[in-house]
PDB file of N, CA and C in Angstrom:
ATOM      1  N   MET A  22       6.162  10.133-170.348  1.00 55.00           N
ATOM      2  CA  MET A  22       6.400   8.602-170.258  1.00 55.00           C
ATOM      3  C   MET A  22       5.664   7.914-169.343  1.00 55.00           C
ATOM      4  N   ASP A  23       4.583   8.239-168.059  1.00 53.00           N
ATOM      5  CA  ASP A  23       4.603   7.950-167.262  1.00 53.00           C
ATOM      6  C   ASP A  23       2.590   7.750-168.046  1.00 53.00           C
ATOM      7  N   VAL A  24       1.588   8.855-168.527  1.00 54.00           N
ATOM      8  CA  VAL A  24       0.714   9.702-169.482  1.00 54.00           C
ATOM      9  C   VAL A  24       0.443   7.812-170.269  1.00 54.00           C
ATOM     10  N   ILE A  25       1.131   8.087-170.901  1.00 59.00           N
ATOM     11  CA  ILE A  25       1.744   6.845-172.746  1.00 59.00           C
ATOM     12  C   ILE A  25       1.686   5.346-171.837  1.00 59.00           C
ATOM     13  N   PHE A  26       2.545   5.264-171.315  1.00 59.00           N
ATOM     14  CA  PHE A  26       3.078   3.977-170.748  1.00 59.00           C
ATOM     15  C   PHE A  26       3.119   3.824-169.320  1.00 59.00           C
ATOM     16  N   GLY A  27       2.136   4.366-168.582  1.00 59.00           N
ATOM     17  CA  GLY A  27       2.329   3.854-167.361  1.00 59.00           C
ATOM     18  C   GLY A  27       2.965   3.369-166.396  1.00 59.00           C
ATOM     19  N   ASP A  28       4.594   4.844-165.945  1.00 58.00           N
ATOM     20  CA  ASP A  28       5.594   3.981-165.785  1.00 58.00           C
ATOM     21  C   ASP A  28       5.337   3.472-163.618  1.00 58.00           C
ATOM     22  N   ASP A  29       3.828   4.807-163.258  1.00 57.00           N
ATOM     23  CA  ASP A  29       4.361   4.439-161.942  1.00 57.00           C
ATOM     24  C   ASP A  29       4.040   3.376-161.443  1.00 57.00           C
ATOM     25  N   ALA A  30       3.363   2.127-162.192  1.00 59.00           N
ATOM     26  CA  ALA A  30       2.785   1.135-161.713  1.00 59.00           C
ATOM     27  C   ALA A  30       4.129  -0.050-162.662  1.00 59.00           C
ATOM     28  N   MET A  31       5.043   0.209-163.112  1.00 62.00           N
ATOM     29  CA  MET A  31       6.109  -0.266-163.177  1.00 62.00           C
ATOM     30  C   MET A  31       6.455  -1.450-161.632  1.00 62.00           C
ATOM     31  N   ARG A  32       6.463  -2.581-162.004  1.00 65.00           N
ATOM     32  CA  ARG A  32       7.488  -3.548-160.688  1.00 65.00           C
ATOM     33  C   ARG A  32       8.489  -3.611-161.017  1.00 65.00           C
ATOM     34  N   ALA A  33       9.423  -3.744-162.118  1.00 64.00           N
ATOM     35  CA  ALA A  33      10.458  -4.038-161.918  1.00 64.00           C
ATOM     36  C   ALA A  33      11.402  -3.197-161.137  1.00 64.00           C
ATOM     37  N   ARG A  34      11.973  -3.682-160.095  1.00 65.00           N
ATOM     38  CA  ARG A  34      13.132  -2.703-159.623  1.00 65.00           C
ATOM     39  C   ARG A  34      14.153  -3.386-159.251  1.00 65.00           C
ATOM     40  N   LEU A  35      15.091  -4.759-159.279  1.00 72.00           N
ATOM     41  CA  LEU A  35      15.931  -5.800-158.754  1.00 72.00           C
ATOM     42  C   LEU A  35      16.737  -5.331-160.113  1.00 72.00           C
ATOM     43  N   GLY A  36      18.229  -5.400-159.533  1.00 72.00           N
ATOM     44  CA  GLY A  36      19.274  -5.481-161.094  1.00 72.00           C
ATOM     45  C   GLY A  36      18.939  -3.676-162.159  1.00 72.00           C
ATOM     46  N   ASN A  37      19.272  -4.133-163.095  1.00 78.00           N
ATOM     47  CA  ASN A  37      19.442  -3.191-164.517  1.00 78.00           C
ATOM     48  C   ASN A  37      18.124  -3.495-164.734  1.00 78.00           C
ATOM     49  N   ALA A  38      17.125  -4.331-164.382  1.00 75.00           N
ATOM     50  CA  ALA A  38      15.375  -4.338-164.679  1.00 75.00           C
ATOM     51  C   ALA A  38      14.909  -2.910-165.119  1.00 75.00           C
ATOM     52  N   ALA A  39      15.105  -2.207-164.296  1.00 73.00           N
ATOM     53  CA  ALA A  39      14.394  -0.824-164.238  1.00 73.00           C
ATOM     54  C   ALA A  39      15.074  -0.058-166.095  1.00 73.00           C
ATOM     55  N   HIS A  40      16.098  -0.021-165.492  1.00 78.00           N
ATOM     56  CA  HIS A  40      16.313   0.988-166.532  1.00 78.00           C
ATOM     57  C   HIS A  40      16.329   0.466-168.068  1.00 78.00           C
ATOM     58  N   ASN A  41      16.458  -1.227-167.421  1.00 82.00           N
ATOM     59  CA  ASN A  41      16.503  -1.679-169.584  1.00 82.00           C
ATOM     60  C   ASN A  41      14.656  -1.068-169.750  1.00 82.00           C
ATOM     61  N   PHE A  42      13.631  -1.349-168.606  1.00 80.00           N
ATOM     62  CA  PHE A  42      12.444  -1.248-169.382  1.00 80.00           C
ATOM     63  C   PHE A  42      12.236   0.448-169.808  1.00 80.00           C
ATOM     64  N   ALA A  43      12.997   1.365-168.945  1.00 80.00           N
ATOM     65  CA  ALA A  43      12.888   2.599-169.685  1.00 80.00           C
ATOM     66  C   ALA A  43      13.806   2.648-170.802  1.00 80.00           C
ATOM     67  N   LEU A  44      14.786   1.763-171.129  1.00 86.00           N
ATOM     68  CA  LEU A  44      15.381   1.861-172.273  1.00 86.00           C
ATOM     69  C   LEU A  44      14.150   1.646-173.378  1.00 86.00           C
ATOM     70  N   LEU A  45      13.875   0.348-173.453  1.00 85.00           N
ATOM     71  CA  LEU A  45      12.703  -0.063-174.278  1.00 85.00           C
ATOM     72  C   LEU A  45      11.717   0.884-174.031  1.00 85.00           C
ATOM     73  N   ARG A  46      11.217   1.104-173.260  1.00 83.00           N
ATOM     74  CA  ARG A  46      10.177   2.419-173.602  1.00 83.00           C
ATOM     75  C   ARG A  46      10.005   3.745-174.353  1.00 83.00           C
ATOM     76  N   HIS A  47      11.407   4.190-173.872  1.00 85.00           N
ATOM     77  CA  HIS A  47      12.001   5.208-175.151  1.00 85.00           C
ATOM     78  C   HIS A  47      11.911   5.183-176.375  1.00 85.00           C
ATOM     79  N   ILE A  48      12.395   3.466-176.884  1.00 89.00           N
ATOM     80  CA  ILE A  48      12.941   3.382-177.936  1.00 89.00           C
ATOM     81  C   ILE A  48      11.193   2.947-178.741  1.00 89.00           C
ATOM     82  N   GLY A  49      10.191   2.415-177.755  1.00 88.00           N
ATOM     83  CA  GLY A  49       9.336   2.524-178.738  1.00 88.00           C
ATOM     84  C   GLY A  49       8.565   3.709-178.710  1.00 88.00           C
ATOM     85  N   LEU A  50       8.419   4.457-178.210  1.00 88.00           N
ATOM     86  CA  LEU A  50       7.874   6.171-178.091  1.00 88.00           C
ATOM     87  C   LEU A  50       8.922   7.136-179.458  1.00 88.00           C
ATOM     88  N   ASN A  51      10.054   6.312-179.741  1.00 90.00           N
ATOM     89  CA  ASN A  51      10.419   6.947-180.563  1.00 90.00           C
ATOM     90  C   ASN A  51      10.036   6.458-181.918  1.00 90.00           C
ATOM     91  N   LEU A  52       9.896   5.717-182.216  1.00 89.00           N
ATOM     92  CA  LEU A  52       9.360   4.539-182.736  1.00 89.00           C
ATOM     93  C   LEU A  52       7.925   5.122-183.484  1.00 89.00           C
ATOM     94  N   LEU A  53       6.963   5.007-182.337  1.00 89.00           N
ATOM     95  CA  LEU A  53       5.407   5.452-182.364  1.00 89.00           C
ATOM     96  C   LEU A  53       5.819   7.760-182.989  1.00 89.00           C
ATOM     97  N   ARG A  54       6.818   8.472-183.107  1.00 88.00           N
ATOM     98  CA  ARG A  54       7.035   9.629-182.760  1.00 88.00           C
ATOM     99  C   ARG A  54       7.153  10.061-184.773  1.00 88.00           C
ATOM    100  N   LEU A  55       7.821   8.898-184.863  1.00 87.00           N
ATOM    101  CA  LEU A  55       8.426   9.030-186.505  1.00 87.00           C
ATOM    102  C   LEU A  55       7.711   7.855-187.028  1.00 87.00           C
ATOM    103  N   ASP A  56       6.338   7.744-187.149  1.00 84.00           N
ATOM    104  CA  ASP A  56       5.183   6.752-187.831  1.00 84.00           C
ATOM    105  C   ASP A  56       5.818   7.116-189.164  1.00 84.00           C
ATOM    106  N   PRO A  57       6.019   6.398-189.918  1.00 79.00           N
ATOM    107  CA  PRO A  57       6.432   6.630-191.366  1.00 79.00           C
ATOM    108  C   PRO A  57       4.774   7.046-192.261  1.00 79.00           C
ATOM    109  N   THR A  58       3.714   7.241-191.264  1.00 78.00           N
ATOM    110  CA  THR A  58       2.122   6.776-192.314  1.00 78.00           C
ATOM    111  C   THR A  58       1.866   8.141-192.115  1.00 78.00           C
ATOM    112  N   GLN A  59       2.342   8.768-190.355  1.00 78.00           N
ATOM    113  CA  GLN A  59       1.811  10.144-190.003  1.00 78.00           C
ATOM    114  C   GLN A  59       0.724  10.467-190.049  1.00 78.00           C
ATOM    115  N   ARG A  60      -0.218   9.529-188.861  1.00 75.00           N
ATOM    116  CA  ARG A  60      -1.024   9.399-188.598  1.00 75.00           C
ATOM    117  C   ARG A  60      -1.581  10.343-187.378  1.00 75.00           C
ATOM    118  N   LYS A  61      -2.774  10.916-187.669  1.00 85.00           N
ATOM    119  CA  LYS A  61      -3.312  12.258-187.097  1.00 85.00           C
ATOM    120  C   LYS A  61      -4.361  11.712-185.682  1.00 85.00           C
ATOM    121  N   THR A  62      -3.572  11.066-184.447  1.00 86.00           N
ATOM    122  CA  THR A  62      -4.268   9.861-183.590  1.00 86.00           C
ATOM    123  C   THR A  62      -3.333  10.547-182.576  1.00 86.00           C
ATOM    124  N   SER A  63      -3.196  10.288-181.206  1.00 86.00           N
ATOM    125  CA  SER A  63      -2.612  10.548-179.925  1.00 86.00           C
ATOM    126  C   SER A  63      -1.479   9.512-180.196  1.00 86.00           C
ATOM    127  N   LEU A  64      -0.967   9.674-178.969  1.00 85.00           N
ATOM    128  CA  LEU A  64       0.456   8.526-178.621  1.00 85.00           C
ATOM    129  C   LEU A  64       0.090   6.885-178.065  1.00 85.00           C
ATOM    130  N   LYS A  65      -1.373   7.312-177.788  1.00 84.00           N
ATOM    131  CA  LYS A  65      -1.313   5.928-176.953  1.00 84.00           C
ATOM    132  C   LYS A  65      -2.645   5.624-177.637  1.00 84.00           C
ATOM    133  N   VAL A  66      -3.388   6.580-178.389  1.00 88.00           N
ATOM    134  CA  VAL A  66      -3.996   5.037-179.459  1.00 88.00           C
ATOM    135  C   VAL A  66      -2.705   4.552-180.864  1.00 88.00           C
ATOM    136  N   LYS A  67      -1.670   5.209-180.816  1.00 90.00           N
ATOM    137  CA  LYS A  67      -1.229   4.591-181.594  1.00 90.00           C
ATOM    138  C   LYS A  67      -0.288   3.702-181.213  1.00 90.00           C
ATOM    139  N   ARG A  68      -0.104   3.618-179.802  1.00 87.00           N
ATOM    140  CA  ARG A  68       1.211   2.507-179.147  1.00 87.00           C
ATOM    141  C   ARG A  68      -0.385   1.078-178.780  1.00 87.00           C
ATOM    142  N   LEU A  69      -1.998   1.360-178.836  1.00 90.00           N
ATOM    143  CA  LEU A  69      -2.756   0.141-178.772  1.00 90.00           C
ATOM    144  C   LEU A  69      -3.320  -0.072-180.317  1.00 90.00           C
ATOM    145  N   LEU A  70      -2.770   0.454-181.001  1.00 91.00           N
ATOM    146  CA  LEU A  70      -2.725  -0.138-182.588  1.00 91.00           C
ATOM    147  C   LEU A  70      -1.706  -1.113-182.886  1.00 91.00           C
ATOM    148  N   ALA A  71      -0.240  -0.343-182.177  1.00 90.00           N
ATOM    149  CA  ALA A  71       0.299  -1.117-182.782  1.00 90.00           C
ATOM    150  C   ALA A  71       0.774  -2.300-182.011  1.00 90.00           C
ATOM    151  N   ALA A  72      -0.643  -2.619-180.766  1.00 90.00           N
ATOM    152  CA  ALA A  72      -0.139  -3.889-180.069  1.00 90.00           C
ATOM    153  C   ALA A  72      -1.421  -4.664-180.451  1.00 90.00           C
ATOM    154  N   SER A  73      -2.662  -4.176-181.291  1.00 94.00           N
ATOM    155  CA  SER A  73      -3.087  -4.911-181.888  1.00 94.00           C
ATOM    156  C   SER A  73      -3.150  -5.244-183.218  1.00 94.00           C
ATOM    157  N   THR A  74      -2.598  -4.427-183.853  1.00 91.00           N
ATOM    158  CA  THR A  74      -2.185  -4.498-185.796  1.00 91.00           C
ATOM    159  C   THR A  74      -1.033  -5.092-186.450  1.00 91.00           C
ATOM    160  N   ASP A  75      -0.775  -6.126-186.179  1.00 93.00           N
ATOM    161  CA  ASP A  75       0.403  -6.735-186.976  1.00 93.00           C
ATOM    162  C   ASP A  75       1.529  -5.985-188.082  1.00 93.00           C
ATOM    163  N   ASP A  76       0.410  -5.260-188.936  1.00 92.00           N
ATOM    164  CA  ASP A  76       0.598  -4.998-190.348  1.00 92.00           C
ATOM    165  C   ASP A  76       1.486  -3.199-189.609  1.00 92.00           C
ATOM    166  N   TYR A  77       0.885  -2.743-189.207  1.00 90.00           N
ATOM    167  CA  TYR A  77       1.120  -1.280-188.249  1.00 90.00           C
ATOM    168  C   TYR A  77       2.504  -1.679-187.799  1.00 90.00           C
ATOM    169  N   ARG A  78       2.308  -2.721-186.614  1.00 89.00           N
ATOM    170  CA  ARG A  78       3.427  -2.887-185.981  1.00 89.00           C
ATOM    171  C   ARG A  78       4.365  -3.138-187.140  1.00 89.00           C
ATOM    172  N   ALA A  79       4.515  -3.635-188.266  1.00 92.00           N
ATOM    173  CA  ALA A  79       5.493  -4.025-189.298  1.00 92.00           C
ATOM    174  C   ALA A  79       5.834  -2.752-189.575  1.00 92.00           C
ATOM    175  N   GLN A  80       5.019  -1.313-190.027  1.00 90.00           N
ATOM    176  CA  GLN A  80       5.527  -0.708-190.738  1.00 90.00           C
ATOM    177  C   GLN A  80       6.054   0.151-189.686  1.00 90.00           C
ATOM    178  N   LEU A  81       5.642   0.132-188.377  1.00 88.00           N
ATOM    179  CA  LEU A  81       7.145   1.165-187.405  1.00 88.00           C
ATOM    180  C   LEU A  81       8.005   0.791-187.545  1.00 88.00           C
ATOM    181  N   LEU A  82       8.760  -0.547-187.362  1.00 88.00           N
ATOM    182  CA  LEU A  82       9.255  -0.988-187.693  1.00 88.00           C
ATOM    183  C   LEU A  82      10.491  -1.119-188.551  1.00 88.00           C
ATOM    184  N   GLY A  83       9.382  -0.667-189.525  1.00 88.00           N
ATOM    185  CA  GLY A  83      10.056  -0.536-191.378  1.00 88.00           C
ATOM    186  C   GLY A  83      10.373  -2.473-191.872  1.00 88.00           C
ATOM    187  N   LEU A  84       9.307  -3.039-191.509  1.00 89.00           N
ATOM    188  CA  LEU A  84       9.030  -4.432-192.153  1.00 89.00           C
ATOM    189  C   LEU A  84       8.919  -4.746-192.996  1.00 89.00           C
ATOM    190  N   ALA A  85       7.624  -3.320-192.990  1.00 75.00           N
ATOM    191  CA  ALA A  85       6.874  -3.836-194.421  1.00 75.00           C
ATOM    192  C   ALA A  85       7.354  -3.008-195.756  1.00 75.00           C
TER     193      ALA A  85
END
C-alpha cells in the first residue's frame, strides 16, 4: 500500500481518521485491480489515470 498510495506520508492521526482513510485506500486498490478493461499497466499508472480521466474513473466505478 505504501508504494502505491504513500501511506507513510499520511497525516491523519486523530480518532478513526487513519482507519477510515486506510479503508478507502483498500477499496480504491481493489477497484484498480478489478479493472474491467484489463489494461497492461502498473497500479500506479492506473491510479494516476483514474485521477485524471473522468471516463476511466466511471468505468472503474461501473457507471459507464
